[in-house]
Structure formats: C-alpha cells, structure tokens
PDB file of C-alpha atoms in Angstrom:
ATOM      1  CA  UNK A   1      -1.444   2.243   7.331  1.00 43.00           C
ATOM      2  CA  UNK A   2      -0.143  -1.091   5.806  1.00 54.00           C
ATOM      3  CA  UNK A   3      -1.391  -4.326   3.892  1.00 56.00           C
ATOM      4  CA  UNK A   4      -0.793  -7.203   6.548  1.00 56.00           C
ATOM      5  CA  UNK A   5       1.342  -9.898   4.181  1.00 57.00           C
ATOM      6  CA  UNK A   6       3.104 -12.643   5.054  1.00 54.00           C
ATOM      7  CA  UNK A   7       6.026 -14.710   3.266  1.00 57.00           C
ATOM      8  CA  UNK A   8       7.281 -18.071   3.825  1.00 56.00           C
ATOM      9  CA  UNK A   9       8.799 -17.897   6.887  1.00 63.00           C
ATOM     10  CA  UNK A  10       7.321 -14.578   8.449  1.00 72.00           C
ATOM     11  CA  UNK A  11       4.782 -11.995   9.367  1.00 74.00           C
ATOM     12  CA  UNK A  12       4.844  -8.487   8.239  1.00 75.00           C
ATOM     13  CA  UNK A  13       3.175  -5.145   6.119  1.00 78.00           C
ATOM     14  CA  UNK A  14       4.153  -3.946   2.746  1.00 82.00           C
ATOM     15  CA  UNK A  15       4.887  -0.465   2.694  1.00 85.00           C
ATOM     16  CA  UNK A  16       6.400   2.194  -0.201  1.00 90.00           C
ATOM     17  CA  UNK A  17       9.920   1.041  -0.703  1.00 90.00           C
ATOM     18  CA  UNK A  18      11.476   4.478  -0.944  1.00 89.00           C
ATOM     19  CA  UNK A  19      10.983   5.164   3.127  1.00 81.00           C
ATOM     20  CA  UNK A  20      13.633   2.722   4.182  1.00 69.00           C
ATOM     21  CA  UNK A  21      15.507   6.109   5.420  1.00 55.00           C
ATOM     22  CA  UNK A  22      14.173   4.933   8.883  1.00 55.00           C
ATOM     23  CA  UNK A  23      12.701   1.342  10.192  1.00 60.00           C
ATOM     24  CA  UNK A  24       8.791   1.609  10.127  1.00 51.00           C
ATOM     25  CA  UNK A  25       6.332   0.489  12.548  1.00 60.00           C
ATOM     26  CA  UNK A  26       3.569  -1.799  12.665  1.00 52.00           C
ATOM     27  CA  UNK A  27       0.809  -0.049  15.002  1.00 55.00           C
ATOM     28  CA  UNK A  28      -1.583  -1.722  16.868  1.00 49.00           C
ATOM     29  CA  UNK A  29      -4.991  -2.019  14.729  1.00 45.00           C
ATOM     30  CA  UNK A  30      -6.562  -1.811  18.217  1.00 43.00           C
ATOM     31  CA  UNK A  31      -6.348   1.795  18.337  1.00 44.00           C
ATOM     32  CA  UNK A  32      -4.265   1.448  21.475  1.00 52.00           C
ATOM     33  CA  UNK A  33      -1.409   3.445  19.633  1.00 57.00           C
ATOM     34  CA  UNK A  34       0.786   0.524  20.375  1.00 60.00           C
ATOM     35  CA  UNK A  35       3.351   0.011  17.622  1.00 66.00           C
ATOM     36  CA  UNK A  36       6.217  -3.058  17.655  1.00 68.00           C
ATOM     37  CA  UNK A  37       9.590  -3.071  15.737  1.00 71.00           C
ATOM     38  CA  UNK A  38       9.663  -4.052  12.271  1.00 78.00           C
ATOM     39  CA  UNK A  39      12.782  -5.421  10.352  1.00 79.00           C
ATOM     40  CA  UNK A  40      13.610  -4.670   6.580  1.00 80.00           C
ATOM     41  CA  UNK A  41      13.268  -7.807   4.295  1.00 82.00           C
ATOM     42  CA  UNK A  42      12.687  -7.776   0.383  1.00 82.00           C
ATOM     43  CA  UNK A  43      11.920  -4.939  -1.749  1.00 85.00           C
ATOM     44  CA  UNK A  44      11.312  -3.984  -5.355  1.00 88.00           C
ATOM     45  CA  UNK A  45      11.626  -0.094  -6.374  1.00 92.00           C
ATOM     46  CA  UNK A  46      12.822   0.099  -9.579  1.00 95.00           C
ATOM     47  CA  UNK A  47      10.883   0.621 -12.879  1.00 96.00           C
ATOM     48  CA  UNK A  48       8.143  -1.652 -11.909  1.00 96.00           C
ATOM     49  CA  UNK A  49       6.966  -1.333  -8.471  1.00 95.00           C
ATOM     50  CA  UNK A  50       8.181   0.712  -5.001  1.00 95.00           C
ATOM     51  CA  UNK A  51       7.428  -2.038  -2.321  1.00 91.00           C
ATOM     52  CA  UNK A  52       9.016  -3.029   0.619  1.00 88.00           C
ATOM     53  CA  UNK A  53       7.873  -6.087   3.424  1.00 84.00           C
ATOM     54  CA  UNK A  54       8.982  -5.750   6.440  1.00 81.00           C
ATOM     55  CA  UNK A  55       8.761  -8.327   9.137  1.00 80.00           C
ATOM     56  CA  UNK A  56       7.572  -8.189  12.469  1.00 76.00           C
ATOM     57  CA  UNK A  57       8.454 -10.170  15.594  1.00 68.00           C
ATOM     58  CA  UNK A  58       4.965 -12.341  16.114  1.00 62.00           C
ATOM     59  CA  UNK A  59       6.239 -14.448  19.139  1.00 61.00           C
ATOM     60  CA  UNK A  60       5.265 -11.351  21.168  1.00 56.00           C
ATOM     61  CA  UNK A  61       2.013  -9.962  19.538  1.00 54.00           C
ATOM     62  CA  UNK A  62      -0.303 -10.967  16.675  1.00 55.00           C
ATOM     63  CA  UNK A  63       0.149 -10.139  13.405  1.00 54.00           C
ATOM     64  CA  UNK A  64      -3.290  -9.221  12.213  1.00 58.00           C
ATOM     65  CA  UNK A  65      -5.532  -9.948   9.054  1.00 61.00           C
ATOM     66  CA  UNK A  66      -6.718  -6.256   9.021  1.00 61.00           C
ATOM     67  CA  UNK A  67      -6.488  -2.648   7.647  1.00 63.00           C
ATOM     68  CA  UNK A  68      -7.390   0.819   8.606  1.00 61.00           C
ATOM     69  CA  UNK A  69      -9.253   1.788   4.933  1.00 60.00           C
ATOM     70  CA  UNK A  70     -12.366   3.926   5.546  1.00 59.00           C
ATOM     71  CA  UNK A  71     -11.972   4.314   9.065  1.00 60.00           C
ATOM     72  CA  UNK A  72      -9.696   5.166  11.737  1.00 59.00           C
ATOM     73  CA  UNK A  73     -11.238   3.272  14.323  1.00 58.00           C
ATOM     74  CA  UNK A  74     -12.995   0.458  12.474  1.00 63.00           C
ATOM     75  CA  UNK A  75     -10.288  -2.457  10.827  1.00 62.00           C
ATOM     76  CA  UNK A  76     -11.364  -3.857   7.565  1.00 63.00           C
ATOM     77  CA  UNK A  77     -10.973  -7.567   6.780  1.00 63.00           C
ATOM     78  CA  UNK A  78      -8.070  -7.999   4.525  1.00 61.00           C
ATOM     79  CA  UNK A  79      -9.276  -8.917   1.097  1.00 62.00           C
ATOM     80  CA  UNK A  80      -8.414 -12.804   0.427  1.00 58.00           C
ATOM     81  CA  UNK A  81      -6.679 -11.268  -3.099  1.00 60.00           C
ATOM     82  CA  UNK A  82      -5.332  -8.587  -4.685  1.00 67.00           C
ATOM     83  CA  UNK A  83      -7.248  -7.446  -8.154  1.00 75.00           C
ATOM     84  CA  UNK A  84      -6.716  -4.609 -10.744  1.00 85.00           C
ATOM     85  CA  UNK A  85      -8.108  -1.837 -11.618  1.00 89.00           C
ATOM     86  CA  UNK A  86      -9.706  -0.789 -14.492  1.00 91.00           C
ATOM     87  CA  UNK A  87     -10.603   2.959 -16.275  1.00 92.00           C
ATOM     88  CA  UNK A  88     -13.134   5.051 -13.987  1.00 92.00           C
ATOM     89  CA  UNK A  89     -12.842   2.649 -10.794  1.00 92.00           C
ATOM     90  CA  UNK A  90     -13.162   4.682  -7.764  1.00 92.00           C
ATOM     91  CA  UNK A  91     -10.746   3.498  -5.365  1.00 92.00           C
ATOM     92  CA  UNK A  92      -9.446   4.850  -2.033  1.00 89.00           C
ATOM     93  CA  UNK A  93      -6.238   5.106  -0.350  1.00 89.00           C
ATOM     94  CA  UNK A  94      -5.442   5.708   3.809  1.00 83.00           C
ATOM     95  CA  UNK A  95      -2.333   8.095   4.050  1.00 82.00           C
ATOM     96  CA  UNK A  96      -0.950   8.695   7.657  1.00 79.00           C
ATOM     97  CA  UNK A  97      -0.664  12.357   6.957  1.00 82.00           C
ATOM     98  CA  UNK A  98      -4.126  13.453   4.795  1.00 82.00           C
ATOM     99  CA  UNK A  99      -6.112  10.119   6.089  1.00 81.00           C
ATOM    100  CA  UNK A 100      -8.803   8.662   3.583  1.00 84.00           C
ATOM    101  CA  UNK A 101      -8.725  10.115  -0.007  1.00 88.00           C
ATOM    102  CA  UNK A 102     -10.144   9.003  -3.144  1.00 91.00           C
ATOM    103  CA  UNK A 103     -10.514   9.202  -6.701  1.00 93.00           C
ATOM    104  CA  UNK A 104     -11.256   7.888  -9.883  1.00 95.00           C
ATOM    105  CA  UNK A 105      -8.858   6.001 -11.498  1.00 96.00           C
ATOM    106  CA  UNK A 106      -7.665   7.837 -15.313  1.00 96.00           C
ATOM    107  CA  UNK A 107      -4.733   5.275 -16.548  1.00 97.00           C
ATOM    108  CA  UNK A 108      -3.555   1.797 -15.217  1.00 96.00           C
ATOM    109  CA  UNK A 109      -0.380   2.269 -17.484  1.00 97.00           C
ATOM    110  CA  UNK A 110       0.842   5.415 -15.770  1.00 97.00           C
ATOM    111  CA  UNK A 111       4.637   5.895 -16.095  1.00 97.00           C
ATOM    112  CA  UNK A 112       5.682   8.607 -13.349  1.00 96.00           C
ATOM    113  CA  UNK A 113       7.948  11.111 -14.359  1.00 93.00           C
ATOM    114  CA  UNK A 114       9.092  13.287 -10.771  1.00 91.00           C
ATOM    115  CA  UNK A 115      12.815  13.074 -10.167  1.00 92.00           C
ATOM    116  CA  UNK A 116      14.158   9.750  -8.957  1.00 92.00           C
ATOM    117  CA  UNK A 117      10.634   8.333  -9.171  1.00 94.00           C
ATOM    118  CA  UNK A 118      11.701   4.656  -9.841  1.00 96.00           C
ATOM    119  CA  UNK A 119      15.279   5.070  -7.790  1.00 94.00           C
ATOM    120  CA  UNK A 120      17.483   5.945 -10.767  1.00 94.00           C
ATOM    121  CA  UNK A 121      15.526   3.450 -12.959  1.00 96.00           C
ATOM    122  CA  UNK A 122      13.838   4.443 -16.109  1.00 97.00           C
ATOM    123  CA  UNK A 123       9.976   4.165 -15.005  1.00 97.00           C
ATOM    124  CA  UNK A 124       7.579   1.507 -16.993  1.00 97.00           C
ATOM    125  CA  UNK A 125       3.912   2.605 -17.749  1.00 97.00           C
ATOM    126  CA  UNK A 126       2.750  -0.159 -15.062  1.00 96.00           C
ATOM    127  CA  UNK A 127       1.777   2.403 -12.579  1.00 97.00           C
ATOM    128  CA  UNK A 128      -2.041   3.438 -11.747  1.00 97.00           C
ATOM    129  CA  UNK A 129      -2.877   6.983 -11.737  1.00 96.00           C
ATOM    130  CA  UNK A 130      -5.803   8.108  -9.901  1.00 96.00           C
ATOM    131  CA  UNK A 131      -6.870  11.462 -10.331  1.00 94.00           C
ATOM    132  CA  UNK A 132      -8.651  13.931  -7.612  1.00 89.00           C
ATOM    133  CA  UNK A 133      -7.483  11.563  -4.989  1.00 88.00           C
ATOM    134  CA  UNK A 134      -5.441  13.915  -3.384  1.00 83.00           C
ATOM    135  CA  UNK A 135      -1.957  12.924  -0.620  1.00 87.00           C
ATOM    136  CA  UNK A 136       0.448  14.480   1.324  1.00 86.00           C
ATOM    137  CA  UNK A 137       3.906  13.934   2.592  1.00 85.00           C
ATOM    138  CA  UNK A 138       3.854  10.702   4.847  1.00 83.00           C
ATOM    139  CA  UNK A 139       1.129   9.424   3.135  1.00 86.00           C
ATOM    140  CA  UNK A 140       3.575   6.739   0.892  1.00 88.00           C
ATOM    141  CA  UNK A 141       2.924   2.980   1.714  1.00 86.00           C
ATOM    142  CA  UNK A 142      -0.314   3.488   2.967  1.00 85.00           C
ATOM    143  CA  UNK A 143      -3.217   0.984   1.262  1.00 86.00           C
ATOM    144  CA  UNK A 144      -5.152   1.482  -1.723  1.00 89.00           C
ATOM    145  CA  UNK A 145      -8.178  -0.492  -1.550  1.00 86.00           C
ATOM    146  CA  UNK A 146     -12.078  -0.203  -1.968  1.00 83.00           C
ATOM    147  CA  UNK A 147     -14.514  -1.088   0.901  1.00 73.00           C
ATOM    148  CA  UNK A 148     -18.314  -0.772   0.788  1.00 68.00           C
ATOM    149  CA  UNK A 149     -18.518  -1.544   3.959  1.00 62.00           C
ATOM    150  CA  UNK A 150     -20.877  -4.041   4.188  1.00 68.00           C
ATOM    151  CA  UNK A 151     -18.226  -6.712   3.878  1.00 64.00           C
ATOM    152  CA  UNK A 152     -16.562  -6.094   0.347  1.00 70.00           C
ATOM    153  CA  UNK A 153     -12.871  -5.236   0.399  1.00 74.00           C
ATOM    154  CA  UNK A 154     -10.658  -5.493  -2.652  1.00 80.00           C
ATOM    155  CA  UNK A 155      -6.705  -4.959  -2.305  1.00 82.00           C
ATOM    156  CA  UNK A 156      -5.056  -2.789  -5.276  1.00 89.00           C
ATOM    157  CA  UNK A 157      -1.997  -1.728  -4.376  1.00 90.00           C
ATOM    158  CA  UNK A 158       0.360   0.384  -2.284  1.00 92.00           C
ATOM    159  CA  UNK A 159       0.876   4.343  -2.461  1.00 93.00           C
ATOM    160  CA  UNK A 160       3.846   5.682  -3.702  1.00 95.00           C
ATOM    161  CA  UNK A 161       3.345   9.396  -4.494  1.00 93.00           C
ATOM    162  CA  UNK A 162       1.204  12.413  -6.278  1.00 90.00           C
ATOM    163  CA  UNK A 163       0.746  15.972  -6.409  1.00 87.00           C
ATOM    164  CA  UNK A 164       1.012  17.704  -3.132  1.00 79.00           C
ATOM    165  CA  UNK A 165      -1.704  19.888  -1.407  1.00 72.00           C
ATOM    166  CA  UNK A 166      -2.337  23.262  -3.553  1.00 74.00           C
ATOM    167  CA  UNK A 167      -1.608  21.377  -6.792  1.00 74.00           C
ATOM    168  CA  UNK A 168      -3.764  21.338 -10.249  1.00 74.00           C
ATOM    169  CA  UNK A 169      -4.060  18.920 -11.528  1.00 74.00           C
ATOM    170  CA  UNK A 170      -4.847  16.679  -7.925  1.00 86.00           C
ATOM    171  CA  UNK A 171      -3.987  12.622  -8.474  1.00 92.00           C
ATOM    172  CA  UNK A 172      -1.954  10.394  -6.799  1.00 94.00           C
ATOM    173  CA  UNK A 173      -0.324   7.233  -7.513  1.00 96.00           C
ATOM    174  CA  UNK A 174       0.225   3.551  -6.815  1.00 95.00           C
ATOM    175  CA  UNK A 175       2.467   0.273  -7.348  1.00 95.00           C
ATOM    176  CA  UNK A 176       0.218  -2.776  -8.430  1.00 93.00           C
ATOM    177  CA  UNK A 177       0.505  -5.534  -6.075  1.00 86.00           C
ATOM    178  CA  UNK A 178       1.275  -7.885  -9.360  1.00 85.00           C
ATOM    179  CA  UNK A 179       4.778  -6.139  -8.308  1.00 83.00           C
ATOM    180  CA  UNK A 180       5.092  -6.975  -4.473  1.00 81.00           C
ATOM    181  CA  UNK A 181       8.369  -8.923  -3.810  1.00 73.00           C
ATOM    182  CA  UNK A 182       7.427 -12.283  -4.843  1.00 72.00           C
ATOM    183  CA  UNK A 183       8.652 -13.888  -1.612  1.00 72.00           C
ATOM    184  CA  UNK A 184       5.527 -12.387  -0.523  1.00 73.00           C
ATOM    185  CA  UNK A 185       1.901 -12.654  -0.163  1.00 68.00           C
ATOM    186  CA  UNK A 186      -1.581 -10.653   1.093  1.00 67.00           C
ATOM    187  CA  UNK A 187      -1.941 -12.294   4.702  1.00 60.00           C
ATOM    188  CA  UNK A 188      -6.426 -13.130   5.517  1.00 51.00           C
ATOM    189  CA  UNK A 189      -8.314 -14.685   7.297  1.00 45.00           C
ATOM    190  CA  UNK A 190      -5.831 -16.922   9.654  1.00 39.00           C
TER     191      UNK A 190
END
C-alpha cells in the first residue's frame, strides 16, 4: 500500500525509507495482483522523516491517482493535499501484513526511541504517535490517511514502525509528509 506521488520528471509511490533492502513494487490498484518494477530515487531517513519515492516505468501502464485505505478492493481518490494531525484525531493506516488499523492520535511531536530508528541519526520529536492502532512486520510504508467514505480523504503521512502484535502499550508510528523528499509531490486527480 503506497501514496501515488509524482516529481518533476516521473511517476512513482512513497514508501518507508528503511526497506530499500529489496526494490518494491507498485501493484495493480485493480486487484488483478499485477505489480510492475519500481526504481529507487530520493529519500530522507534521518532524524526527520523515513521516506523513500520510487519511480515507476509509466510508458507501459498507468500510474494511478489512488489508494487502498479502508478497503482492499475499493481505491480511494488520492487526497489533492497532505494535512496534519492534531491531538485525538482518529486516523488509519493500510499495512500489507495486519491490513487496516487505527487509532487515535496521542502526540504529533513523537521522537522514537527503538534502535536505529532514524538510521544512526539522533531522532527529532517531529514524528506522530498514534496509539491503539496496532502493525506488524511488513506493514512500513503503507498510507496513513482518513476516509469517510463518502468522498473525504485526507493524506497524513507514511508508516514507519510501532509495537508489534502482543505488545502493551499498542501504537504505531508515522513520518509527516511535511518531510517527503522535496523533489516530490502527492500525485490527484490527473
């Protein structure tokens, strides 16, 4: 699950910078399963932000002005901007391994503190905490967003980590777009 984005000259997701141990995939928001080779481009994990774009080749397939939010079947019109959150929003994240969790948000100057959290950076308090919104291993990169379905959908940011599955306190946690490499942008509506 990725944030379709775009930068000047190309078409692409963000995604949780820390997974560039492999090249990720862009799947197919047609539920065909179909998925299309991305390429590394611009990144920021450090204190601030773990983000990553990666491009994807869109002479052979569309790159789409969607997400997979609420639903695993039914795309979600990317926002046309990002916003922040605030103190008690209830926001939502799609992880490929636990699918749709969410939770209300407790501190939108979270600094994390697990080892190598910010990639050997000293972690800012820029970092939203959401607590009871539970994740899983595979889950990083995956949107955080809310959706009310009937046409609303705001863009927050991307996941980058929490407590794991058995855990007390539950929360998770995610890089502000404010953060996203600044080559890039959220890709709507064209």
């Amino acid at each position: 699950a990725q944030i379709g984005t775009t930068s000047i000259s190309s078409r692409g997701f963000w995604t949780a910078a820390h997974c560039l141990t492999s090249i990720p995939w862009f799947a197919n928001p047609g539920g065909s399963g179909t998925s299309y080779a991305s390429s590394y481009s611009h990144r920021n994990w450090n204190g601030y932000a773990d983000i990553a774009y990666f491009t994807i080749n869109t002479s052979s397939h569309s790159a789409y002005t969607t997400f997979y939010g609420d639903s695993l079947t039914t795309p979600r019109q990317n926002p046309s901007s990002y916003t922040f959150a605030v103190a008690t929003d209830y926001l939502c994240h799609r992880g490929e391994t636990s699918g749709q969790r969410c939770g209300t948000v407790s501190s939108t100057s979270y600094a994390p503190t697990w080892s190598n959290a910010c990639n050997g950076a000293i972690c800012q308090p820029v970092f939203v905490r959401v607590n009871g919104a539970g994740q899983d291993s595979g889950d990083s990169g995956g949107p955080w967003y809310y959706t009310n379905g009937a046409g609303t959908n705001r863009a927050y940011g991307i996941h980058k980590g929490g407590t794991y599955p058995g855990t007390t306190p539950t929360f998770s946690v995610y890089s502000k777009l404010l953060y996203r490499p600044l080559e890039t942008r959220l890709r709507y509506n064209y």
